[in-house]
Coordinates of C-alpha atoms in Angstrom, one line a residue:
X1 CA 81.3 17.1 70.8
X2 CA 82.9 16.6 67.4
X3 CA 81.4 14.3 65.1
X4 CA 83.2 15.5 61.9
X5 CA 83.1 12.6 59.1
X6 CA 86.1 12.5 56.9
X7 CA 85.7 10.5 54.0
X8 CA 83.8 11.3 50.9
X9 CA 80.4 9.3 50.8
X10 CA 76.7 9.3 51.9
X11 CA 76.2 7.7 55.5
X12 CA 73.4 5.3 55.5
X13 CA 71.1 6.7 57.7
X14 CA 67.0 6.8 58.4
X15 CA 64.4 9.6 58.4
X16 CA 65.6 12.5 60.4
X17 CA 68.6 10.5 61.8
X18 CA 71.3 12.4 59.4
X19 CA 73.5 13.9 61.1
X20 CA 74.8 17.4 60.1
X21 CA 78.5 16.8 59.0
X22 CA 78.3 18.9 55.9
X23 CA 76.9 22.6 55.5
X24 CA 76.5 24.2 51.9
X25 CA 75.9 28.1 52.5
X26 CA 75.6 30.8 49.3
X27 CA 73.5 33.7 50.1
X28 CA 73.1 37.3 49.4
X29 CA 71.6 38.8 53.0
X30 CA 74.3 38.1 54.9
X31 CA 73.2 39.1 58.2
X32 CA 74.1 37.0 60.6
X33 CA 75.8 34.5 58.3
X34 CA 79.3 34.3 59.8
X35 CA 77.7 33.9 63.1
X36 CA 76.1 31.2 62.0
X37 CA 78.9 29.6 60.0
X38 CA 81.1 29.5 62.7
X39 CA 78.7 27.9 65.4
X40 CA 78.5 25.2 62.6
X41 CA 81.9 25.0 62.2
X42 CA 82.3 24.5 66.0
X43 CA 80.0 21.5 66.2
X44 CA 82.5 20.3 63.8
X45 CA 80.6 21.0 60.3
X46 CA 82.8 21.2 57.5
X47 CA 81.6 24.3 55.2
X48 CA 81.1 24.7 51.1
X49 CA 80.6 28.2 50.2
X50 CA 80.2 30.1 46.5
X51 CA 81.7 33.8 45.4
X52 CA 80.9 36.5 47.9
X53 CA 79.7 34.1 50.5
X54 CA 83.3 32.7 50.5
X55 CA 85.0 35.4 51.1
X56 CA 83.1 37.2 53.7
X57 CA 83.5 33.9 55.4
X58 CA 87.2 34.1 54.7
X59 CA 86.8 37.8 56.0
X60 CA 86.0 36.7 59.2
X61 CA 88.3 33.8 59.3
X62 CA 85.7 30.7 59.1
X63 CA 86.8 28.1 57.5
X64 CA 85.2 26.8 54.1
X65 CA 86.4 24.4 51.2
X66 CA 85.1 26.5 48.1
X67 CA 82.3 24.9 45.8
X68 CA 84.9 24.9 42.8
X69 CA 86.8 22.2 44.9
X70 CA 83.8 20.7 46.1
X71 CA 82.5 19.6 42.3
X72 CA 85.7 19.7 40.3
X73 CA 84.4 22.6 38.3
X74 CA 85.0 26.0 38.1
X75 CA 82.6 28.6 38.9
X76 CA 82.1 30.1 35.3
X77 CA 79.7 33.3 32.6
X78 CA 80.2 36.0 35.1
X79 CA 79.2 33.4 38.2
X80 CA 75.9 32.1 36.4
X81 CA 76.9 28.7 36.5
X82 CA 78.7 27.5 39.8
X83 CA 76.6 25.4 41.9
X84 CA 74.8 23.4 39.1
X85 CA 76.8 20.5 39.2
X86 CA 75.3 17.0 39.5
X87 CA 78.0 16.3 42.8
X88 CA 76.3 19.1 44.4
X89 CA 72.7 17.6 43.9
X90 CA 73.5 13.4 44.6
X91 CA 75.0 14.5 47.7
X92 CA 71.6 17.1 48.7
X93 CA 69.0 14.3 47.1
X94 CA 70.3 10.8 48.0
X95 CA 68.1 9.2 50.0
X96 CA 69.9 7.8 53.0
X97 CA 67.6 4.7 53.8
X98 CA 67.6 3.6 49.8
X99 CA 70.9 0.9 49.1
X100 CA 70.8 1.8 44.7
X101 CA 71.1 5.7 46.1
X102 CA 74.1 5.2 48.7
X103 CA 76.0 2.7 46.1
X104 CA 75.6 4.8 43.0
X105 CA 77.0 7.8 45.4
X106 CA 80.0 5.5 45.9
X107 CA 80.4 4.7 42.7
X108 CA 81.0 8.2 41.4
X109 CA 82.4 9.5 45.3
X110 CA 79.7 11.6 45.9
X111 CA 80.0 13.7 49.6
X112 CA 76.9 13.9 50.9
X113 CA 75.8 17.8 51.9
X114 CA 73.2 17.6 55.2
X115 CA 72.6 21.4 55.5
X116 CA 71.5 24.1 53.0
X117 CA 71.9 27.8 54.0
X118 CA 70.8 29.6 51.2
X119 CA 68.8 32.6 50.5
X120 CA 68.2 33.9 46.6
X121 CA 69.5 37.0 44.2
X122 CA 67.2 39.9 45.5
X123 CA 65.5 40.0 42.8
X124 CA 62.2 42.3 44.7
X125 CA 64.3 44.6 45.5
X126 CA 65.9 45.2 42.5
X127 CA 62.9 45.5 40.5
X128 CA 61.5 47.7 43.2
X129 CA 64.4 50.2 42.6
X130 CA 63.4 53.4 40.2
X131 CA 64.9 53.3 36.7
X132 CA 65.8 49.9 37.0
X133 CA 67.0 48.3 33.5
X134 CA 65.7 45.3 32.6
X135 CA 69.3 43.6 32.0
X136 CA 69.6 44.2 35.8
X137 CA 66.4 42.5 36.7
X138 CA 67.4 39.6 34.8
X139 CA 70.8 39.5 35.9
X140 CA 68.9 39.4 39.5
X141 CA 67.3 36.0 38.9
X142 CA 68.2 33.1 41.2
X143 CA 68.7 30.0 39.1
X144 CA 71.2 27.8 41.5
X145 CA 69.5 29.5 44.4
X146 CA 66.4 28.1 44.3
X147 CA 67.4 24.7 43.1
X148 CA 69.6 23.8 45.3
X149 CA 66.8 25.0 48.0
X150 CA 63.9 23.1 46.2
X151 CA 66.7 19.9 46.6
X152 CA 67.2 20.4 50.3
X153 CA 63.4 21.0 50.6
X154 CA 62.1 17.8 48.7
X155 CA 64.8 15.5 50.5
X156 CA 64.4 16.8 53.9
X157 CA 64.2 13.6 55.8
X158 CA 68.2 13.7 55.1
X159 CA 68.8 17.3 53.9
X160 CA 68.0 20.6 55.9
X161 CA 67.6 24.0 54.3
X162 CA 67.6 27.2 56.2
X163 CA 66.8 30.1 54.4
X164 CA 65.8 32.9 57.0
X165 CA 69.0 34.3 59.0
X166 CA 66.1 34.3 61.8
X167 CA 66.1 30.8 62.0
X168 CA 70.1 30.7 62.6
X169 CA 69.8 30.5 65.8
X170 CA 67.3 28.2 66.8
X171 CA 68.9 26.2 64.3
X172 CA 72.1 26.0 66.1
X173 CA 70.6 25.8 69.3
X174 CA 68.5 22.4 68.4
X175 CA 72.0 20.9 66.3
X176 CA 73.7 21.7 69.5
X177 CA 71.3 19.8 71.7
X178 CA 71.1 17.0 69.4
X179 CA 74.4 16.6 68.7
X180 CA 74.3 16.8 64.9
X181 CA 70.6 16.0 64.6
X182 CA 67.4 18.2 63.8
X183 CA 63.9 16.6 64.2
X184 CA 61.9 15.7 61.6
X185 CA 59.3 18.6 62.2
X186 CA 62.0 20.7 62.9
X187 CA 62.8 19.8 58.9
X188 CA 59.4 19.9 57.8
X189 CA 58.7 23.1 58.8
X190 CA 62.1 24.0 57.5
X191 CA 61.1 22.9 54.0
X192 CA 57.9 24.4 54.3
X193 CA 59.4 28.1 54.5
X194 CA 62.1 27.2 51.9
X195 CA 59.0 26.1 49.4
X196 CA 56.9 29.5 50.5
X197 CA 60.1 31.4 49.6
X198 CA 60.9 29.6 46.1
X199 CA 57.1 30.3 45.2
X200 CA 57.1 33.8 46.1
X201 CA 60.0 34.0 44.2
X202 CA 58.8 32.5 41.3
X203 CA 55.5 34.4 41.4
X204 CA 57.8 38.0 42.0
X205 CA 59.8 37.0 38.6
X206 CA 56.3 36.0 36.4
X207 CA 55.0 38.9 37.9
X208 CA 57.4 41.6 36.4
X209 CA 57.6 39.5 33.2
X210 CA 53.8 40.4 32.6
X211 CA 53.9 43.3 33.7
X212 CA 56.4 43.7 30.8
X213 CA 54.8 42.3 27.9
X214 CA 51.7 44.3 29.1
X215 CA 53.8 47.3 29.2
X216 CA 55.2 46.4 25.4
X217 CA 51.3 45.6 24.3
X218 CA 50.1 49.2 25.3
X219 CA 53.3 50.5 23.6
X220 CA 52.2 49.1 20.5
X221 CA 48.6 49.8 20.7
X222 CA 49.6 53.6 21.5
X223 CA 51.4 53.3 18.0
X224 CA 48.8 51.1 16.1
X225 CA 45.0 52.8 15.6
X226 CA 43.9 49.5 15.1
X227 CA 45.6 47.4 18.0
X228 CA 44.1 50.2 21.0
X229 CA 41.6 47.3 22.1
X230 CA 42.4 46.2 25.5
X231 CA 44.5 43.3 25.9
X232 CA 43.3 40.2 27.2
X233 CA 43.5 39.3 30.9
X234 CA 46.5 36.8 31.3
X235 CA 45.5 33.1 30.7
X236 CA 47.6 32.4 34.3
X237 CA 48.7 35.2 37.1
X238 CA 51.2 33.8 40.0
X239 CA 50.1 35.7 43.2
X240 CA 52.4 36.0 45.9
X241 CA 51.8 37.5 49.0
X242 CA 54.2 38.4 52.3
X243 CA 52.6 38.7 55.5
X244 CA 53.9 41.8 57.4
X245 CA 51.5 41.9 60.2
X246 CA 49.9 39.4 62.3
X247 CA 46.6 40.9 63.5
X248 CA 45.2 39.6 66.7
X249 CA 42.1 38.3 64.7
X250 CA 39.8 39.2 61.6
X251 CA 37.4 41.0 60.9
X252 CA 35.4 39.1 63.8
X253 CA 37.0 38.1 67.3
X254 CA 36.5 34.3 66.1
X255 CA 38.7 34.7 62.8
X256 CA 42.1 34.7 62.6
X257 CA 43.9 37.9 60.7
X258 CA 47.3 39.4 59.4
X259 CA 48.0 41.4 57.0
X260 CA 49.9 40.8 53.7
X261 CA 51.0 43.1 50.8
X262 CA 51.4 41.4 47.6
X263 CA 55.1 40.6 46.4
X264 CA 56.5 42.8 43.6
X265 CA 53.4 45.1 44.2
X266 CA 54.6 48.8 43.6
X267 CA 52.8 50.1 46.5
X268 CA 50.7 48.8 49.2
X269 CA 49.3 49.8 52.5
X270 CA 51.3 50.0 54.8
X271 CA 54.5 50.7 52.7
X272 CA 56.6 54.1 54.4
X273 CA 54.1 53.9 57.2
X274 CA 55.2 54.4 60.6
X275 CA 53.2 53.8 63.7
X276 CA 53.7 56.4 66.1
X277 CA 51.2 55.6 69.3
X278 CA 48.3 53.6 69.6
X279 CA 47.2 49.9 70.3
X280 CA 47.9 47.5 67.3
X281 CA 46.3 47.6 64.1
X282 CA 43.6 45.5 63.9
X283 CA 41.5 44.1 60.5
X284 CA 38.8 46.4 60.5
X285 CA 40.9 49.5 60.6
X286 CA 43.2 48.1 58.2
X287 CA 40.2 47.7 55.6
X288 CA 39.4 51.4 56.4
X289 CA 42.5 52.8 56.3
X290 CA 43.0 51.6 52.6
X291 CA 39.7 53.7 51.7
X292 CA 40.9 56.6 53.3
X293 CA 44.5 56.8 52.3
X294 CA 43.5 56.4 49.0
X295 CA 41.3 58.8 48.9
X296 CA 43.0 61.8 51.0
X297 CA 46.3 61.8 49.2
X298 CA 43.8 61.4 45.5
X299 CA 43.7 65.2 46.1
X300 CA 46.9 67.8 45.4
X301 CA 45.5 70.2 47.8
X302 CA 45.0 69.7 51.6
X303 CA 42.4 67.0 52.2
X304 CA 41.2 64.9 54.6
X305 CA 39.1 61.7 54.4
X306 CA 36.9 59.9 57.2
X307 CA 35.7 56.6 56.9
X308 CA 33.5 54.1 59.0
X309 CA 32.6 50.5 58.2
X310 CA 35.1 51.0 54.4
X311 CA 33.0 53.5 53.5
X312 CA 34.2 57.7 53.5
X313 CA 31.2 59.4 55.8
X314 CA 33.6 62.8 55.0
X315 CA 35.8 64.0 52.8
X316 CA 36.5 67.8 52.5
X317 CA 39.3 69.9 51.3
X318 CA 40.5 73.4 53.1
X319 CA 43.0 76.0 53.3
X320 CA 44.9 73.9 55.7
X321 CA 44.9 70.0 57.3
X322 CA 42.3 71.7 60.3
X323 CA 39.8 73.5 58.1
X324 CA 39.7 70.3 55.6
X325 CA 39.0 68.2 59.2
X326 CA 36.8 70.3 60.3
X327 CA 35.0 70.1 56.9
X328 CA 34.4 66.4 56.6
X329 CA 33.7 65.8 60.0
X330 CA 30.9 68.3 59.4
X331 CA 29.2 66.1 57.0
X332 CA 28.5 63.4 59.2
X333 CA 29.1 63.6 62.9
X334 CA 27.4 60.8 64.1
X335 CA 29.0 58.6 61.7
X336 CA 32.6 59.5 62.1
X337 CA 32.3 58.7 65.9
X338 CA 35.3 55.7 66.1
X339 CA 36.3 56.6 62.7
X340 CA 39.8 56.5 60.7
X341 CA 41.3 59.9 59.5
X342 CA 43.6 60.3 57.1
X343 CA 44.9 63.8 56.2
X344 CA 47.0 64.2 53.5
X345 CA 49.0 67.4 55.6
X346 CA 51.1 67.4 58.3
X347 CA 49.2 67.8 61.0
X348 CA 50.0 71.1 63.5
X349 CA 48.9 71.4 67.1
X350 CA 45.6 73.1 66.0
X351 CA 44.8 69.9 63.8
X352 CA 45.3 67.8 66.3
X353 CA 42.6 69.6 68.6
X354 CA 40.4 69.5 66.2
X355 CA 40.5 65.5 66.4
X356 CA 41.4 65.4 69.6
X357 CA 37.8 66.5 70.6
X358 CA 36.3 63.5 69.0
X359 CA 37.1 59.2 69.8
X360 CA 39.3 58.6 66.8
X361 CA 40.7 54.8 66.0
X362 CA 43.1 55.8 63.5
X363 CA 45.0 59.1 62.1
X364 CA 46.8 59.1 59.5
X365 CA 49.3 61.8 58.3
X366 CA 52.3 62.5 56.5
X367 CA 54.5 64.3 59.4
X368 CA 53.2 65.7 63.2
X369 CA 54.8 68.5 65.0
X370 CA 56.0 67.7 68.3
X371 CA 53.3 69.6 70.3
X372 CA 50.0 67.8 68.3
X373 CA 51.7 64.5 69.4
X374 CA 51.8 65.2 72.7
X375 CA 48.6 66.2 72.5
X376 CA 47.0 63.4 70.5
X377 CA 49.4 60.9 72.7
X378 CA 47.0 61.5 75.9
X379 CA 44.4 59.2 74.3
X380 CA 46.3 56.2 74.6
X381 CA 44.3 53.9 72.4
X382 CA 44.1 56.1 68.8
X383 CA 47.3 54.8 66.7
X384 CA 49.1 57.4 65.3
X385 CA 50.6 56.4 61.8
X386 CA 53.2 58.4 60.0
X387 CA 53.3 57.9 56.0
X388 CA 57.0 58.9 55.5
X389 CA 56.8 58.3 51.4
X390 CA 54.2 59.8 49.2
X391 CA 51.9 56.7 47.8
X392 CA 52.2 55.9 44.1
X393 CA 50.0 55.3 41.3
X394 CA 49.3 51.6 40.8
X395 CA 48.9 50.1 37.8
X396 CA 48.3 46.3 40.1
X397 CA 45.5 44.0 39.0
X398 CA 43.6 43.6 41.9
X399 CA 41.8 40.5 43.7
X400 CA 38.4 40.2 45.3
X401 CA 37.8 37.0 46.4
X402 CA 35.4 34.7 45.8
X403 CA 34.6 30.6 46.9
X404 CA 36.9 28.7 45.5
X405 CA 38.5 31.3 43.7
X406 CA 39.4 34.6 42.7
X407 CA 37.8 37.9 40.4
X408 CA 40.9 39.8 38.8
X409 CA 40.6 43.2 37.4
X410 CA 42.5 46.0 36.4
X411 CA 42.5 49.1 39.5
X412 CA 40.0 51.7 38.8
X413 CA 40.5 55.1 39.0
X414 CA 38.4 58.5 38.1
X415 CA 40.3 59.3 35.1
X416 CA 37.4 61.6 33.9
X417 CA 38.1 65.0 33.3
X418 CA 35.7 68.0 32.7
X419 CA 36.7 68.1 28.6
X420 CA 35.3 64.2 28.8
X421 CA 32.1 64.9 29.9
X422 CA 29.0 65.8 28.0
X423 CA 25.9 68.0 29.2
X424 CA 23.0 66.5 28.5
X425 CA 20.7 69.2 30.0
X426 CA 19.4 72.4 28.2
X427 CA 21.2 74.5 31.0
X428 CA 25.1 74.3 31.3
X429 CA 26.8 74.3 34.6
X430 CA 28.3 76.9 36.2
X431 CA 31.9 77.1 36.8
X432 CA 31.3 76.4 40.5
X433 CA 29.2 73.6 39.6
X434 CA 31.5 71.3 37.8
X435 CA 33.9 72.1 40.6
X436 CA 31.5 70.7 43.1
X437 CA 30.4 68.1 40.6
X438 CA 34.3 67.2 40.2
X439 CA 34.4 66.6 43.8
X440 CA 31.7 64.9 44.0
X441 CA 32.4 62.1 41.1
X442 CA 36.1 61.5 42.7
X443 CA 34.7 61.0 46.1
X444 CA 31.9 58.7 44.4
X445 CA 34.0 56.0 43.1
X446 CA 35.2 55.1 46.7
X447 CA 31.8 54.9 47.8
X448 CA 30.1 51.6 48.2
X449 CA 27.6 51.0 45.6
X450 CA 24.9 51.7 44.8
X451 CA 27.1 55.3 45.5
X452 CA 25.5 59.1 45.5
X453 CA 27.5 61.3 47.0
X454 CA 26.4 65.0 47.4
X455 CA 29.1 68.1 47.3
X456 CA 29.5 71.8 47.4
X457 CA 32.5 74.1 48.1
X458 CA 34.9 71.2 48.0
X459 CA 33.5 69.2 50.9
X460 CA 31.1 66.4 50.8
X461 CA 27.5 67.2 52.4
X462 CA 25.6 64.3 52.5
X463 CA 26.8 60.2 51.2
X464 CA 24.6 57.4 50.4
X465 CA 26.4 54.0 50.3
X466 CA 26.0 50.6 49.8
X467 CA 22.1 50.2 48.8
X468 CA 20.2 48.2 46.6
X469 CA 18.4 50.9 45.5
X470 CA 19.7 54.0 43.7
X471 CA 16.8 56.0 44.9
X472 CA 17.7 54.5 48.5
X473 CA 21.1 55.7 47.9
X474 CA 19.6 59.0 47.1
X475 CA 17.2 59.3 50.0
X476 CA 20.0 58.5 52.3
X477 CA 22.4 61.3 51.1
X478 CA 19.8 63.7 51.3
X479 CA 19.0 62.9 54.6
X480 CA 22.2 63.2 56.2
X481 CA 22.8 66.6 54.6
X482 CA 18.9 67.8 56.0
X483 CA 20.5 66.7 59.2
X484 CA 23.8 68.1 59.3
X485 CA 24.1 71.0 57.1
X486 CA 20.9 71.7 55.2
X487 CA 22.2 75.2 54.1
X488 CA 24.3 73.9 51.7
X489 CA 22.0 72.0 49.7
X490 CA 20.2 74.6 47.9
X491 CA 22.7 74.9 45.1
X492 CA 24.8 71.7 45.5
X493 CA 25.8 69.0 43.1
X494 CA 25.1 65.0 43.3
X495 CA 27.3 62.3 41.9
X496 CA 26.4 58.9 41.5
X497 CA 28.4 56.1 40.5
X498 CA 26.3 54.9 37.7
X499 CA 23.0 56.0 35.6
X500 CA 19.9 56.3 36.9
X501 CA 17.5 53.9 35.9
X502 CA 14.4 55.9 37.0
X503 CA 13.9 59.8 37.3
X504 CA 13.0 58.7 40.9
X505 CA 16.3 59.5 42.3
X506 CA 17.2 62.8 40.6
X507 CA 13.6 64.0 41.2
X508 CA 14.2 63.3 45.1
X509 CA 17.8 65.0 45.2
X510 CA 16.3 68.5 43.0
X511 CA 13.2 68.8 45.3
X512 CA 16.0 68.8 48.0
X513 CA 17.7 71.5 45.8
X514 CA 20.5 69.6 44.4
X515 CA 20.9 71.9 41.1
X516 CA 23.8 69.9 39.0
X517 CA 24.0 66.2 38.7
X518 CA 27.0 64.1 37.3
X519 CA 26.4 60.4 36.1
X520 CA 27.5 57.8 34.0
X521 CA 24.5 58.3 31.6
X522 CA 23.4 55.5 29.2
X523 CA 19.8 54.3 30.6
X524 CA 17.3 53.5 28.1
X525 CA 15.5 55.9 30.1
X526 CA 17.9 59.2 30.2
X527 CA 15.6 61.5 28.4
X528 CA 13.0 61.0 31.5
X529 CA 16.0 61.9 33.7
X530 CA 17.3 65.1 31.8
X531 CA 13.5 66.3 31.6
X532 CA 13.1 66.2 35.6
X533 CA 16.3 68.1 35.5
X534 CA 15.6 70.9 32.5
X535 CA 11.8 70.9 34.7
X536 CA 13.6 72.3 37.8
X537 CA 16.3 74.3 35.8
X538 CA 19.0 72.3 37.3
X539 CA 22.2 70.8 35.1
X540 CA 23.6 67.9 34.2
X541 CA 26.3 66.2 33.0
X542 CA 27.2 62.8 31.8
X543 CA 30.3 61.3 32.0
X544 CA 30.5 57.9 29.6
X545 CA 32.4 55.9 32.8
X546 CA 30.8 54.2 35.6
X547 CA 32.7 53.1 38.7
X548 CA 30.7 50.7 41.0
X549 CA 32.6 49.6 43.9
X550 CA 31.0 46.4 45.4

């Protein structure tokens, strides 16, 4: 049926009883647009379009009045000003069921527009782009875009907006049924998406404009001796997050779950990652897989990282992807049983028997030859992930939540190096042990505190996580290396995440034959410390930095 109206005007008309005569549509994904357009235009929807839009449309012969028509005005600064015109917004705002709106919209022959398509400058993915110029990202910033959604949102009693080509469709389908009409919760929920998208948006564009001026205040304190104190933590931060997963529940079978990365983030953690095999994702391994891919592809050799419960119970470097497996399954068995892996090597058919022999819920690898997945394929429930793009350094602030709010704080990352580190003992360590005490103080900061983590050769021997205690934290590590490999803890190092308050703790490890400890240093009590460790002619070095991980 055709229900075209004719004359310029607003229809009086009540809540969700505006019909769809007139269709504005201006957007940059065009997928599906034309479609779209023309199953409008065959319900008898006259069509106002803007620059590209127009003559795509025109491309694929639909028919469309062009917006410089529409308002009198001509699009104008390089297309920066073409749909801000006040006939554009009377005819999106009036209200249809108010008598001042409908006569002051006769009064100046205002056409009312019943349908928004509209979806905004990509201005994500232009900032996401390497090298990209900050005229560009600027240039990239929706200004009629968003209004003229935020109009269609407000006033959607009378005024639809679309805004995801996946709604086209359904769109049509209920406009065809209704002959011109969508519901009011059709509109609602309509609006509700549109208002999601403008906020993300918004948040995306404040994002990158701190990011800038915090990029321009480090400049300056790199130049200025007496401007290097840290900047102050923005009085406001917009957050915007995208879900790209929904999970079938949380961390608990009674929660609901999904997964979102932050908008305008750099990297996140499932960016380049494809999933090969396997039963979905769920919450819990999504925690753990962030612990482990960070900490695998931390190393430039081959490495591989197992973690239970967010916490690594192995992390070992090798020759190859299969020795650095076998490595840090070695240091604790038990614990890696229904563990994620993440290896930061392509993994070969040997690799893959190595984990094959054990229950695995996650592996993740840069690239699998054909014959390890077939191999790891006949367990169908472990899910196979493939990270086709090498992670980057972030430089995000990031979130822990709290009630009713939210802790911000810079990223941390072991930044330490050997030349920033100070012995503190009357013995110096060997060249092997600040390698092993190296190891040990990277692993340590992904540890759960209070963190000791316990090292030698390049693979971790025994962990502590997540006490109260430091000397708990201690006993614990030393534990699980006396059950899995006590040969190589006479002669290993221990790293823990922050000083010791007490002797107590080293005195445990050295009796165990730890011989070199790394640590933050700084307790009023550090000279009791460094004499347990000159009394059992160990070493030890401090490193200025802690790195608790609550």
């Amino acid at each position: 049926m055709s229900y075209r109206h004719e004359w310029p005007g607003i229809e009086a008309a009540q809540p969700g009883q505006a019909r769809v005569r007139v269709a504005m549509i201006s957007v940059s994904d065009k997928t599906g647009m034309a479609d779209f357009a023309q199953g409008l235009v065959d319900l008898g929807v006259e069509i106002i379009s803007t620059g590209g839009t127009a003559r795509e449309l025109a491309a694929a012969n639909v028919p469309a009045r062009s917006i410089e028509e529409f308002t009198g005005f001509p699009e104008m600064m390089d297309g920066r000003v073409k749909t801000l015109h006040p006939r554009l917004y009377a005819g999106l705002l009036a209200r249809r069921d108010v008598e001042s709106h409908l006569v002051s919209a006769a009064e100046h022959a205002i056409q009312q527009v019943d349908l928004v398509c509209v979806n905004l400058y990509p201005f994500e993915e232009t900032i996401a782009k390497p090298g990209v110029s900050d005229v560009e990202a600027i240039e990239n910033i929706d200004i009629g875009g968003p209004t003229m959604v935020r109009a269609a949102a407000k006033n959607h009693d009378y005024a639809a907006v679309v805004v995801d080509p996946g709604d086209y469709e359904r769109v049509l389908a209920e406009l065809r049924e209704g002959e011109g009409l969508l519901s009011l919760p059709t509109r609602r929920q309509l609006a509700g998406k549109a208002f999601a998208l403008t906020a993300r948006y918004d948040a995306a564009i404040a994002d990158w404009f701190a990011k800038q001026l915090e990029g321009e205040t480090e400049s300056a304190g790199a130049q200025d001796a007496a401007a290097r104190a840290p900047a102050p933590m923005p009085q406001g931060r917009a957050l915007s997050y995208r879900k790209a997963l929904d999970l079938r529940y949380g961390e608990n079978p009674h929660q609901r779950g999904a997964y979102y990365y932050e908008v305008g983030a750099e990297d996140h953690l499932l960016a380049g990652v494809t999933q090969l095999h396997g039963k979905e994702l769920s919450f819990n391994n999504l925690l753990d897989l962030s612990a482990a891919r960070e900490l695998a592809f931390d190393f430039d050799g081959p490495a591989c990282t197992i973690v239970k419960h967010n916490n690594p119970c192995g992390c070992a470097l090798g020759e190859n992807a299969t020795v650095a497996y076998k490595r840090a399954f070695a240091c604790d068995p038990l614990s890696a049983f229904g563990g994620v892996i993440a290896v930061n090597r392509r993994v070969d058919r040997a690799c893959a028997a190595a984990i094959s022999e054990q229950f695995v819920e996650v592996l993740l690898a840069p690239g699998f030859d054909e014959d390890a997945l077939a191999l790891l394929r006949e367990k169908k429930n472990v899910r196979l992930l493939e990270l086709t793009q090498a992670p980057r350094a972030s430089r995000e602030l990031e979130a822990k939540p709290v009630l009713g709010g939210v802790l911000l704080q810079d990223r941390d990352a072991v930044d330490e190096q050997r030349s920033d580190m100070q012995v503190i003992s009357a013995r110096a360590p060997s060249e092997q042990e600040w390698e092993d005490m190296l190891f040990a103080w990277r692993i340590c900061m992904r540890v759960r505190s209070n963190a000791i983590v316990i090292a030698r050769d390049g693979a971790s021997v025994g962990i502590g996580a997540g006490q109260m205690s430091r000397v708990d934290a201690v006993k614990i590590a030393v534990a699980k290396a006396q059950e899995f490999q006590p040969e190589l803890l006479a002669g290993s190092a221990l790293a823990s995440d922050a000083y010791f308050p007490f002797a107590d703790g080293p005195e445990v490890a050295l009796e165990a034959g730890v011989a070199a400890i790394v640590q933050p240093g700084g307790s009023m009590r550090d000279q009791l410390t460094i004499d347990a460790v000159d009394a059992a002619g160990a070493t030890m070095a401090a490193t200025g930095v802690r790195h608790f991980k609550h």
